[in-house]
XYZ file of C-alpha atoms in Angstrom:
692
model
C 0.000 0.000 0.000
C 2.898 2.325 0.695
C 4.201 1.602 -2.795
C 0.825 2.492 -4.301
C 0.737 5.755 -2.380
C 4.257 6.594 -3.576
C 3.350 5.780 -7.171
C 0.204 7.902 -6.911
C 2.163 10.851 -5.529
C 5.380 10.686 -7.516
C 4.100 9.290 -10.818
C 0.437 10.274 -11.196
C 0.597 9.744 -14.971
C 2.117 6.273 -14.785
C 0.357 3.681 -16.992
C 0.763 1.271 -14.091
C -1.256 3.358 -11.647
C -4.542 1.670 -12.553
C -3.061 -1.762 -11.876
C -1.632 -0.458 -8.628
C -5.116 0.608 -7.538
C -6.423 -2.888 -8.288
C -3.650 -4.398 -6.181
C -4.446 -1.889 -3.443
C -8.044 -3.074 -3.513
C -6.942 -6.642 -2.855
C -4.483 -5.561 -0.169
C -7.008 -3.394 1.658
C -9.515 -6.219 1.618
C -7.007 -8.604 3.166
C -6.456 -6.265 6.107
C -10.216 -5.744 6.562
C -10.326 -2.189 5.228
C -13.466 -2.742 3.170
C -14.229 0.865 2.295
C -10.658 1.499 1.205
C -10.840 -1.670 -0.883
C -13.973 -0.688 -2.808
C -12.605 2.830 -3.278
C -9.378 1.454 -4.749
C -11.324 -0.779 -7.112
C -13.413 2.214 -8.172
C -10.241 4.170 -8.973
C -9.070 1.282 -11.120
C -12.346 1.377 -13.077
C -12.018 5.128 -13.574
C -8.614 4.698 -15.183
C -9.457 1.528 -17.158
C -13.115 1.883 -18.206
C -14.966 -0.447 -20.541
C -13.035 -3.612 -19.754
C -13.600 -5.402 -16.465
C -16.690 -3.719 -15.024
C -18.478 -7.047 -14.778
C -15.698 -8.620 -12.739
C -14.636 -5.657 -10.601
C -18.128 -4.433 -9.762
C -19.035 -7.927 -8.591
C -15.955 -7.954 -6.380
C -16.957 -4.562 -5.007
C -20.443 -5.885 -4.345
C -19.054 -8.842 -2.410
C -16.945 -6.511 -0.265
C -19.955 -4.282 0.401
C -21.937 -7.341 1.525
C -19.212 -8.281 3.996
C -19.314 -4.719 5.304
C -23.104 -4.920 5.674
C -23.675 -2.166 3.097
C -26.369 -3.889 1.043
C -27.570 -0.801 -0.815
C -24.112 -0.214 -2.249
C -23.758 -3.929 -2.894
C -26.994 -3.902 -4.888
C -25.790 -0.966 -6.963
C -22.473 -2.660 -7.655
C -24.087 -5.954 -8.647
C -26.517 -4.189 -10.965
C -23.641 -2.332 -12.604
C -21.814 -5.637 -13.026
C -24.846 -7.247 -14.644
C -25.072 -4.473 -17.219
C -21.450 -4.939 -18.291
C -20.540 -7.466 -21.003
C -19.064 -10.790 -19.900
C -18.817 -14.455 -20.834
C -21.150 -15.783 -18.150
C -24.946 -15.904 -18.272
C -25.340 -13.585 -15.277
C -27.420 -15.998 -13.188
C -25.077 -15.861 -10.203
C -25.124 -12.072 -10.313
C -28.904 -12.098 -10.474
C -28.959 -14.256 -7.354
C -26.722 -11.756 -5.568
C -28.963 -8.899 -6.700
C -32.032 -10.692 -5.391
C -30.467 -11.509 -2.018
C -29.275 -7.908 -1.716
C -32.835 -6.727 -2.279
C -33.991 -9.053 0.472
C -31.248 -7.757 2.762
C -32.547 -4.175 2.423
C -36.127 -5.309 3.022
C -37.355 -5.384 -0.577
C -38.817 -8.861 -0.242
C -41.364 -8.385 -2.999
C -38.633 -7.440 -5.453
C -36.490 -10.331 -4.276
C -39.360 -12.813 -4.678
C -39.966 -11.696 -8.238
C -36.274 -12.211 -8.989
C -36.191 -15.641 -7.335
C -39.164 -16.776 -9.408
C -37.639 -15.449 -12.618
C -34.291 -17.124 -11.964
C -35.915 -20.436 -11.064
C -37.934 -20.483 -14.277
C -34.920 -19.763 -16.482
C -32.239 -21.988 -14.977
C -31.887 -25.697 -15.715
C -29.699 -26.218 -12.661
C -31.525 -28.073 -9.875
C -29.112 -26.777 -7.257
C -29.913 -23.177 -8.181
C -33.622 -24.021 -8.219
C -33.317 -25.386 -4.676
C -31.439 -22.252 -3.646
C -34.218 -20.060 -5.073
C -36.841 -22.104 -3.232
C -34.991 -21.606 0.022
C -34.506 -17.864 -0.417
C -38.105 -17.450 -1.559
C -39.278 -19.359 1.489
C -37.263 -17.103 3.753
C -38.612 -13.973 2.040
C -42.200 -15.150 2.452
C -41.608 -15.817 6.142
C -40.175 -12.327 6.538
C -43.425 -11.055 5.043
C -45.300 -13.243 7.551
C -46.572 -15.398 4.686
C -45.916 -18.683 6.465
C -47.956 -20.942 4.226
C -46.139 -19.751 1.111
C -42.771 -19.833 2.871
C -43.038 -23.416 4.063
C -44.449 -24.423 0.682
C -41.220 -23.195 -0.907
C -39.142 -25.152 1.582
C -41.193 -28.281 0.891
C -40.829 -27.789 -2.832
C -37.036 -27.751 -2.484
C -36.996 -30.926 -0.376
C -39.435 -32.854 -2.547
C -38.020 -31.851 -5.930
C -34.295 -31.293 -5.375
C -33.409 -33.540 -2.416
C -29.741 -33.851 -3.402
C -29.124 -30.095 -3.204
C -27.550 -28.397 -0.187
C -30.369 -25.844 0.043
C -32.872 -28.685 0.201
C -31.209 -29.761 3.436
C -31.306 -26.209 4.814
C -34.979 -26.069 3.880
C -35.574 -29.405 5.602
C -33.936 -28.098 8.753
C -36.305 -25.125 8.804
C -39.319 -27.382 8.252
C -38.319 -29.712 11.077
C -37.743 -26.751 13.396
C -41.220 -25.477 12.543
C -42.693 -28.976 13.018
C -44.011 -29.029 9.445
C -44.674 -32.605 8.222
C -42.273 -33.778 5.510
C -42.518 -36.872 3.328
C -40.112 -39.435 4.824
C -38.741 -40.482 1.438
C -37.755 -36.925 0.537
C -36.483 -36.416 4.060
C -34.352 -39.542 3.938
C -32.821 -38.733 0.556
C -32.126 -35.142 1.591
C -30.459 -36.256 4.826
C -28.438 -38.840 2.892
C -27.185 -36.220 0.431
C -26.250 -33.976 3.367
C -24.314 -36.886 4.949
C -26.698 -37.034 7.910
C -26.808 -40.793 7.683
C -28.295 -41.754 11.051
C -31.413 -39.617 10.648
C -31.601 -40.577 6.967
C -31.809 -44.243 7.912
C -34.557 -43.575 10.449
C -36.641 -41.685 7.887
C -36.130 -44.294 5.170
C -36.964 -47.180 7.518
C -40.120 -45.386 8.573
C -41.127 -44.769 4.953
C -40.523 -48.402 3.964
C -42.569 -49.662 6.914
C -45.472 -47.410 5.975
C -45.254 -47.996 2.201
C -44.865 -51.717 1.481
C -45.741 -51.196 -2.208
C -42.965 -48.665 -2.925
C -41.023 -48.581 -6.202
C -37.693 -49.347 -4.534
C -36.307 -45.813 -4.345
C -36.346 -45.828 -0.552
C -34.743 -49.263 -0.422
C -32.023 -48.111 -2.808
C -31.091 -45.115 -0.667
C -31.363 -47.225 2.468
C -28.675 -49.570 1.159
C -26.513 -46.595 0.151
C -26.960 -45.161 3.647
C -25.913 -48.436 5.271
C -22.733 -48.376 3.197
C -22.016 -44.814 4.308
C -22.473 -45.979 7.913
C -19.986 -48.815 7.223
C -22.574 -51.431 8.120
C -21.368 -53.605 5.276
C -23.072 -56.893 6.161
C -26.395 -55.106 6.547
C -25.795 -53.275 3.282
C -25.167 -56.520 1.386
C -28.385 -57.953 2.816
C -30.225 -54.773 1.796
C -28.959 -55.098 -1.782
C -30.043 -58.731 -1.887
C -33.529 -57.723 -0.770
C -33.632 -54.904 -3.325
C -32.507 -57.232 -6.143
C -35.268 -59.729 -5.349
C -38.072 -57.204 -4.959
C -37.367 -54.593 -7.631
C -36.125 -56.162 -10.891
C -37.671 -53.310 -12.887
C -36.063 -50.513 -10.884
C -33.564 -48.473 -12.973
C -30.960 -49.063 -10.232
C -31.295 -52.862 -10.400
C -27.963 -53.525 -12.125
C -26.321 -50.875 -9.935
C -27.447 -52.865 -6.904
C -25.560 -55.951 -8.100
C -22.469 -53.838 -8.756
C -22.679 -52.136 -5.350
C -23.104 -55.474 -3.605
C -20.088 -56.943 -5.384
C -17.958 -53.879 -4.649
C -18.697 -54.033 -0.930
C -17.947 -57.751 -0.835
C -14.530 -57.546 -2.465
C -13.422 -54.047 -1.475
C -14.752 -53.632 2.055
C -15.341 -57.210 3.231
C -12.191 -58.413 1.408
C -14.047 -61.403 -0.045
C -13.056 -61.495 -3.708
C -14.764 -64.832 -4.322
C -18.086 -63.485 -3.048
C -17.661 -60.367 -5.151
C -16.979 -62.490 -8.231
C -19.953 -64.741 -7.513
C -22.294 -61.752 -7.336
C -21.090 -60.540 -10.722
C -21.458 -63.977 -12.299
C -24.879 -64.470 -10.711
C -25.977 -61.274 -12.440
C -24.779 -62.594 -15.812
C -26.589 -65.891 -15.184
C -29.779 -64.090 -14.132
C -29.768 -61.464 -16.894
C -27.498 -62.649 -19.733
C -29.102 -60.215 -22.168
C -28.650 -57.161 -19.968
C -26.454 -54.377 -21.466
C -24.166 -54.599 -18.411
C -23.601 -58.362 -18.580
C -20.342 -58.187 -20.548
C -19.027 -55.464 -18.258
C -19.778 -57.639 -15.223
C -17.771 -60.490 -16.757
C -14.908 -58.051 -17.305
C -15.107 -56.969 -13.660
C -15.133 -60.584 -12.481
C -12.033 -61.322 -14.549
C -10.263 -58.286 -13.123
C -11.084 -59.507 -9.605
C -9.496 -62.866 -10.354
C -6.487 -61.073 -11.779
C -6.201 -59.135 -8.503
C -6.569 -62.401 -6.580
C -3.556 -63.720 -8.481
C -5.651 -66.368 -10.215
C -4.630 -65.759 -13.843
C -6.119 -68.991 -15.182
C -9.578 -68.068 -13.886
C -9.173 -64.526 -15.233
C -8.327 -65.898 -18.683
C -11.335 -68.216 -18.578
C -13.651 -65.307 -17.781
C -12.197 -63.103 -20.527
C -12.649 -65.931 -23.012
C -16.201 -66.449 -21.796
C -16.894 -62.766 -22.451
C -15.528 -63.082 -25.986
C -17.546 -66.213 -26.695
C -20.864 -65.106 -25.196
C -20.689 -61.455 -26.304
C -18.659 -61.478 -29.549
C -20.113 -58.175 -30.748
C -19.567 -56.263 -27.520
C -17.051 -53.404 -27.571
C -15.296 -54.988 -24.563
C -14.493 -58.165 -26.485
C -11.259 -56.935 -28.136
C -9.974 -55.793 -24.737
C -10.943 -59.122 -23.159
C -9.028 -61.046 -25.818
C -6.038 -58.752 -25.436
C -5.959 -59.126 -21.647
C -6.295 -62.885 -21.970
C -3.381 -62.731 -24.402
C -1.066 -60.704 -22.170
C -1.938 -62.892 -19.182
C -1.164 -66.023 -21.219
C 2.112 -64.357 -22.199
C 2.899 -63.824 -18.503
C 2.270 -67.539 -17.931
C 4.662 -68.349 -20.805
C 1.805 -69.939 -22.748
C 2.953 -68.294 -25.952
C 1.000 -70.556 -28.281
C -2.290 -69.562 -26.688
C -1.160 -65.934 -26.414
C -0.406 -65.532 -30.115
C -3.774 -67.057 -31.015
C -5.555 -64.614 -28.727
C -3.655 -61.624 -30.105
C -4.556 -62.718 -33.622
C -8.231 -62.884 -32.622
C -7.874 -59.437 -31.063
C -6.406 -58.130 -34.321
C -9.470 -59.246 -36.272
C -11.765 -57.326 -33.910
C -9.542 -54.261 -33.389
C -11.686 -51.165 -33.859
C -9.036 -48.536 -34.591
C -5.462 -48.020 -35.743
C -4.079 -48.110 -32.205
C -5.832 -51.410 -31.514
C -4.397 -52.901 -34.695
C -0.897 -51.679 -33.873
C -1.197 -53.071 -30.352
C -2.266 -56.503 -31.617
C 0.514 -56.660 -34.219
C 3.057 -55.508 -31.639
C 2.160 -58.278 -29.197
C 1.911 -60.874 -31.939
C 5.505 -59.958 -32.721
C 6.556 -60.113 -29.065
C 4.992 -63.543 -28.695
C 6.407 -64.913 -31.944
C 9.809 -63.708 -30.806
C 9.416 -65.818 -27.673
C 8.514 -68.769 -29.907
C 11.762 -68.151 -31.845
C 9.782 -67.284 -34.968
C 12.085 -64.380 -35.798
C 10.910 -63.696 -39.330
C 7.239 -63.744 -38.305
C 8.023 -61.428 -35.381
C 9.810 -58.972 -37.666
C 6.882 -59.015 -40.092
C 4.392 -58.377 -37.288
C 6.423 -55.467 -35.944
C 6.651 -53.951 -39.406
C 2.866 -54.158 -39.640
C 2.613 -52.562 -36.194
C 4.996 -49.775 -37.185
C 2.878 -48.763 -40.181
C -0.528 -49.247 -38.534
C -0.561 -46.155 -36.305
C 2.266 -43.726 -37.191
C 3.568 -41.793 -34.142
C 1.381 -43.926 -31.855
C 2.825 -45.799 -28.889
C 2.762 -49.338 -30.269
C 3.990 -48.287 -33.699
C 6.927 -46.443 -32.143
C 7.761 -49.327 -29.820
C 7.660 -51.715 -32.777
C 10.118 -49.469 -34.594
C 12.444 -49.561 -31.589
C 12.320 -53.356 -31.419
C 13.058 -53.568 -35.125
C 16.005 -51.191 -34.710
C 17.195 -52.742 -31.462
C 16.954 -49.478 -29.508
C 15.703 -48.916 -25.978
C 12.535 -47.079 -25.017
C 13.140 -43.512 -23.816
C 16.677 -43.507 -25.209
C 18.324 -40.101 -24.872
C 19.423 -38.412 -28.117
C 23.158 -37.961 -28.689
C 22.752 -34.398 -29.929
C 20.341 -31.865 -28.420
C 19.527 -29.044 -30.828
C 18.346 -25.977 -28.944
C 18.822 -23.199 -31.472
C 15.864 -22.144 -33.593
C 15.341 -19.132 -35.827
C 11.863 -18.048 -34.753
C 11.655 -15.096 -37.141
C 12.560 -17.198 -40.172
C 10.236 -20.001 -39.115
C 7.366 -17.551 -38.610
C 7.913 -16.140 -42.098
C 7.976 -19.649 -43.571
C 4.774 -20.556 -41.727
C 3.064 -17.409 -43.000
C 4.134 -18.200 -46.564
C 2.827 -21.753 -46.199
C -0.468 -20.377 -44.876
C -0.856 -18.071 -47.873
C -0.285 -20.905 -50.333
C -2.280 -23.566 -48.486
C -5.361 -21.398 -48.046
C -4.933 -19.325 -51.214
C -5.018 -16.060 -49.271
C -5.261 -12.667 -50.974
C -1.864 -11.073 -51.432
C -2.672 -8.177 -49.111
C -3.659 -10.396 -46.142
C -1.820 -9.068 -43.089
C -0.694 -12.005 -40.947
C 1.526 -9.945 -38.653
C -1.267 -7.989 -36.971
C -4.377 -9.129 -35.125
C -6.663 -7.627 -37.743
C -10.235 -7.312 -36.501
C -9.411 -9.493 -33.491
C -7.903 -6.471 -31.762
C -11.405 -4.979 -31.521
C -12.889 -8.047 -29.855
C -13.734 -7.357 -26.218
C -12.687 -10.863 -25.233
C -9.150 -10.221 -26.395
C -9.087 -6.878 -24.612
C -10.544 -8.289 -21.404
C -8.261 -11.308 -21.597
C -5.197 -9.117 -21.867
C -6.377 -6.975 -18.964
C -7.024 -10.001 -16.766
C -3.571 -11.284 -17.674
C -1.896 -8.026 -16.670
C -3.699 -8.166 -13.327
C -2.519 -11.717 -12.671
C -6.025 -13.145 -13.033
C -4.813 -15.919 -15.273
C -7.801 -18.253 -15.219
C -10.139 -15.419 -16.112
C -7.789 -14.420 -18.933
C -7.676 -17.974 -20.248
C -11.479 -18.193 -20.388
C -11.676 -15.031 -22.489
C -9.038 -16.213 -24.937
C -10.496 -19.715 -25.130
C -13.902 -18.289 -26.010
C -12.333 -16.244 -28.783
C -10.229 -19.168 -29.973
C -13.243 -21.424 -30.347
C -15.133 -18.733 -32.225
C -12.355 -18.427 -34.823
C -11.817 -22.186 -35.134
C -13.008 -22.134 -38.756
C -10.636 -19.325 -39.727
C -7.044 -20.345 -40.394
C -5.963 -16.703 -40.574
C -7.464 -15.655 -37.243
C -6.354 -18.876 -35.538
C -2.806 -18.173 -36.742
C -2.948 -14.572 -35.580
C -4.350 -15.545 -32.204
C -1.805 -18.329 -31.708
C 1.044 -15.881 -32.303
C -0.463 -13.297 -29.963
C -1.039 -15.741 -27.108
C 2.400 -17.232 -27.621
C 3.909 -13.784 -27.125
C 1.927 -13.350 -23.910
C 3.048 -16.665 -22.465
C -0.434 -18.164 -22.669
C 0.922 -21.368 -24.114
C -1.924 -23.848 -23.753
C -4.505 -21.928 -25.832
C -1.738 -20.969 -28.275
C -1.008 -24.650 -28.840
C -4.697 -25.344 -29.477
C -4.954 -22.417 -31.884
C -1.926 -23.643 -33.837
C -3.491 -27.082 -33.989
C -6.672 -25.523 -35.408
C -4.704 -24.150 -38.354
C -3.300 -27.589 -39.149
C -6.696 -29.263 -38.927
C -8.142 -26.702 -41.326
C -5.273 -27.568 -43.675
C -6.356 -31.209 -43.641
C -3.619 -32.353 -41.263
C -6.060 -34.030 -38.912
C -4.019 -37.036 -37.835
C -1.190 -36.718 -35.387
C 1.347 -38.036 -37.868
C 0.193 -35.661 -40.610
C 0.478 -32.633 -38.345
C 4.160 -33.335 -37.726
C 4.868 -32.588 -41.397
C 3.684 -28.992 -41.015
C 6.196 -26.125 -41.109
C 8.644 -26.204 -38.207
C 7.074 -23.131 -36.615
C 3.922 -25.077 -35.757
C 5.852 -27.963 -34.219
C 7.902 -25.528 -32.163
C 4.673 -24.047 -30.801
C 2.953 -27.358 -30.137
C 6.072 -29.015 -28.743
C 7.894 -26.019 -27.405
C 10.848 -25.770 -25.055
C 8.934 -23.472 -22.758
C 10.703 -22.349 -19.564
C 13.941 -23.702 -21.083
C 16.065 -21.480 -18.827
C 14.694 -23.512 -15.922
C 14.050 -26.927 -17.428
C 17.415 -27.574 -19.080
C 19.696 -27.015 -16.057
C 17.291 -28.603 -13.555
C 16.797 -31.699 -15.726
C 20.505 -32.177 -16.305
C 21.294 -31.668 -12.609
C 18.959 -34.553 -11.816
C 20.207 -36.926 -14.498
C 17.359 -36.513 -16.972
C 17.397 -35.347 -20.540
C 15.500 -32.028 -20.725
C 13.239 -33.424 -23.459
C 11.819 -35.912 -20.970
C 10.890 -33.126 -18.550
C 9.264 -31.136 -21.363
C 7.269 -34.251 -22.231
C 6.086 -34.732 -18.655
C 5.257 -31.039 -18.298
C 3.307 -31.022 -21.549
C 1.259 -34.009 -20.429
C 0.666 -32.627 -16.949
C -0.260 -29.019 -17.713
C 0.331 -28.240 -21.393
C 2.655 -25.544 -20.029
C -0.100 -23.670 -18.180
C 1.613 -22.460 -15.023
C -1.562 -21.517 -13.162
C -3.526 -24.717 -13.762
C -5.385 -26.379 -10.869
C -6.790 -29.896 -11.225
C -9.864 -31.404 -9.595
C -7.473 -33.357 -7.348
C -5.854 -30.076 -6.191
C -2.680 -30.684 -8.211
C -1.060 -27.364 -9.061
C 1.259 -25.748 -11.531
C 3.348 -26.878 -14.468
C 4.256 -30.261 -12.998
C 0.925 -30.764 -11.201
C 2.182 -31.306 -7.654
C -0.436 -31.789 -4.948
C 0.105 -29.688 -1.792
C 0.856 -32.664 0.482
C 3.562 -33.934 -1.866
C 4.889 -30.405 -2.268
C 5.155 -29.966 1.492
C 7.022 -33.245 1.829
C 9.469 -32.284 -0.929
C 9.978 -28.836 0.632
C 10.732 -30.436 4.013
C 13.244 -32.846 2.484
C 15.126 -30.173 0.548
C 14.596 -27.269 2.943
C 13.463 -25.199 -0.001
C 11.891 -22.756 -0.446
C 11.964 -20.961 2.869
C 8.471 -20.566 4.358
C 6.953 -22.803 1.692
C 3.226 -22.521 0.998
C 1.020 -24.464 -1.413
C 0.777 -21.398 -3.652
C 4.511 -21.743 -4.351
C 3.561 -24.666 -6.593
C 2.271 -22.164 -9.144
C 5.763 -20.682 -9.482
C 7.487 -22.242 -12.514
C 10.843 -22.526 -10.740
C 9.352 -24.355 -7.759
C 7.075 -26.576 -9.815
C 9.817 -27.662 -12.210
C 12.298 -28.288 -9.385
C 9.802 -30.215 -7.265
C 8.485 -32.267 -10.168
C 11.975 -33.165 -11.355
C 13.130 -33.973 -7.816
C 10.122 -36.236 -7.359
C 10.824 -37.988 -10.653
C 14.473 -38.406 -9.663
C 13.608 -39.941 -6.296
C 11.314 -42.469 -7.969
C 13.878 -43.124 -10.698
C 16.301 -44.161 -7.974
C 13.625 -46.179 -6.158
C 12.804 -48.127 -9.314
C 16.418 -48.786 -10.359
C 16.418 -46.404 -13.327
C 13.163 -47.817 -14.745
C 11.447 -44.900 -16.501
C 8.211 -46.801 -17.072
C 7.835 -47.413 -13.346
C 9.021 -43.873 -12.569
C 6.341 -42.308 -14.749
C 3.692 -44.715 -13.476
C 4.603 -43.712 -9.920
C 4.335 -40.008 -10.782
C 0.738 -40.516 -11.881
C -0.495 -43.551 -9.968
C 1.647 -43.504 -6.828
C 4.882 -45.336 -5.907
C 3.132 -48.104 -3.967
C 1.064 -49.123 -6.969
C 4.040 -48.778 -9.288
C 6.033 -51.249 -7.176
C 3.370 -53.889 -7.827
C 3.129 -53.068 -11.542
C 6.899 -53.216 -11.954
C 6.951 -56.599 -10.254
C 4.280 -57.930 -12.610
C 6.306 -56.690 -15.571
C 9.260 -58.857 -14.525
C 11.795 -56.618 -16.247
C 9.836 -56.283 -19.493
C 8.763 -52.629 -19.978
C 5.994 -53.595 -22.389
C 4.572 -56.146 -19.987
C 4.927 -53.672 -17.140
C 2.850 -51.153 -19.093
C 0.046 -53.650 -19.689
C 0.170 -54.623 -15.999
C -0.840 -51.105 -14.940
C -4.395 -51.579 -13.724
C -5.328 -47.891 -13.743
C -6.290 -47.012 -17.297
C -5.488 -43.343 -16.629
C -1.942 -44.192 -15.568
C -1.440 -46.593 -18.458
C -2.541 -43.938 -20.964
C -0.386 -41.382 -19.140
C 2.794 -43.404 -19.626
C 1.948 -44.063 -23.273
C 1.227 -40.381 -23.902
C 4.545 -39.264 -22.407
C 6.387 -41.884 -24.441
C 4.715 -40.626 -27.638
C 5.403 -37.001 -26.749
C 9.022 -37.729 -25.881
C 9.571 -39.382 -29.251
C 8.105 -36.328 -30.973
C 10.395 -34.031 -28.983
C 13.338 -36.218 -29.979
C 12.349 -36.002 -33.641
C 12.244 -32.194 -33.431
C 15.199 -31.388 -31.168
C 17.315 -34.539 -31.002
C 19.649 -36.498 -33.214
C 20.308 -40.189 -32.627
C 23.733 -41.349 -33.826
C 24.848 -44.887 -34.501
């Protein structure tokens, strides 16, 4: 704040003064100076009008609410609603309505609640409107209408949080509530004891129910960890309600509890097979056989697993799970050294393979198996077929390596880091002109009409203020709108690249190639070098190269991991709370910081800093690389699926990286390792040279 005051006094004409006021708004808010905060935000808007009114006025409104100044909050929210933005304004309308209620304008608030409820398709917002409307009616001493709103929320949107709040008010007022709605609402709110009481009462009083209460009763018993009772409840549900839409779910839930919570894999398998016997024509029957086979695989009963996969293939030959079942039976037979059966199964899988990757995978494993049978020529032929089946794909690239006798993830001998960006840009522009037959006067260096688009202007402003997610949303909206224009996609890619907004820039560059007919991955790699250097860039090279080399990795591997984790978006936050370029979760970050004593006074937000993220991610990879005896497959699997799981997968692989990959039971982790392998090979083709 002292800096802002100095800037205001000493440099009143500074172009940075507006941004300083915005920062002052945030700083004042953090030290509970609400009026100073809203005043600072207002000064920002005075200096930078016509850009972020929607965002900043909403922030001002929120601060006014915290200060109890609802009249000013209402004015701010209304100003925000009038300003252009990407969102539909529903959340702002809710804030406007609640502000009206806070100043005693219940009639106005009720009209808004009704309008919002009619227009939204979101049940959670509808429940919220019911609750607020109920409260407003009660404030107007309209008790019948108020409790009717509460009841409507509970009976129609029982899974919503505001349904539970409404239920609480109804119970406090001793208003009767349907026990089924009450039980479901309590279940959704994790109030399991009272949910069970309500559901039991409903079932006792409604012996001819449709099974909904029984379904939620079983779910409640699971939440209470009463597993034996839950299994019995599912058995009762299965017998009584064969036409309930949750009938197959009940079998699955019962099996899951048996094998996962009661540790009885045989019982879990039996439940799955009983379902198939009872309903062989059900759409889920093949999936249940697949689950049963996986259970036997986990039980270390490979022969039974193979038998179940073969049963799936025989009884459901047209099911989309059949190729996978044959493949898994093949790899398991391979593990058992039954190569004759394995090659037959891989050949059957090849016939049913539904895409190029599936064909390449089948050919690859046919070759591996024939190699074990000492059928060298047949193995070579199969690998050649695999290599051509899915260019640049995992199995095609691995087949090439086996044909050449090279190792997976081999480091290149020469690392080419110098590029001539200006020349490459000019070559890309020339290619664009020819490919799309552009008029001679087309200006590809400027933004053209894009510079007048408010989304670009708002996006740039958000970016300057450090509001990176908001900036990304603006640019992504614009990018999608120009997806049919090669010229504007090219312009936008260049602009975002210059900003450091790499992820959307990569997508925009890809759009240009798709419009040029380069839709496949392999085709796109033949585009001008400029596009490959955008899509597979050496971003943050001043950090990546020295950190990678200090930890014994080739920098291209770290770029590959970073691209897969975040696509070079430094501010990204995943649903699992993983943060930054290398997607480190806070708990792992804290552990790494404690081990290395760096950085001083570490916080989870440090994970958004490129230096910290790259160091931590590379350190974590290095520690696992040591743990797994320099096995990169296991190292990468551990990065995504956890070291404990990777230990088991590595053991199942028995020193064979290809078998280790297929032993990874998490499909996400398996695809993760394959994707990094593919990306690494592309990076090598662009920046590396392999010498004999």
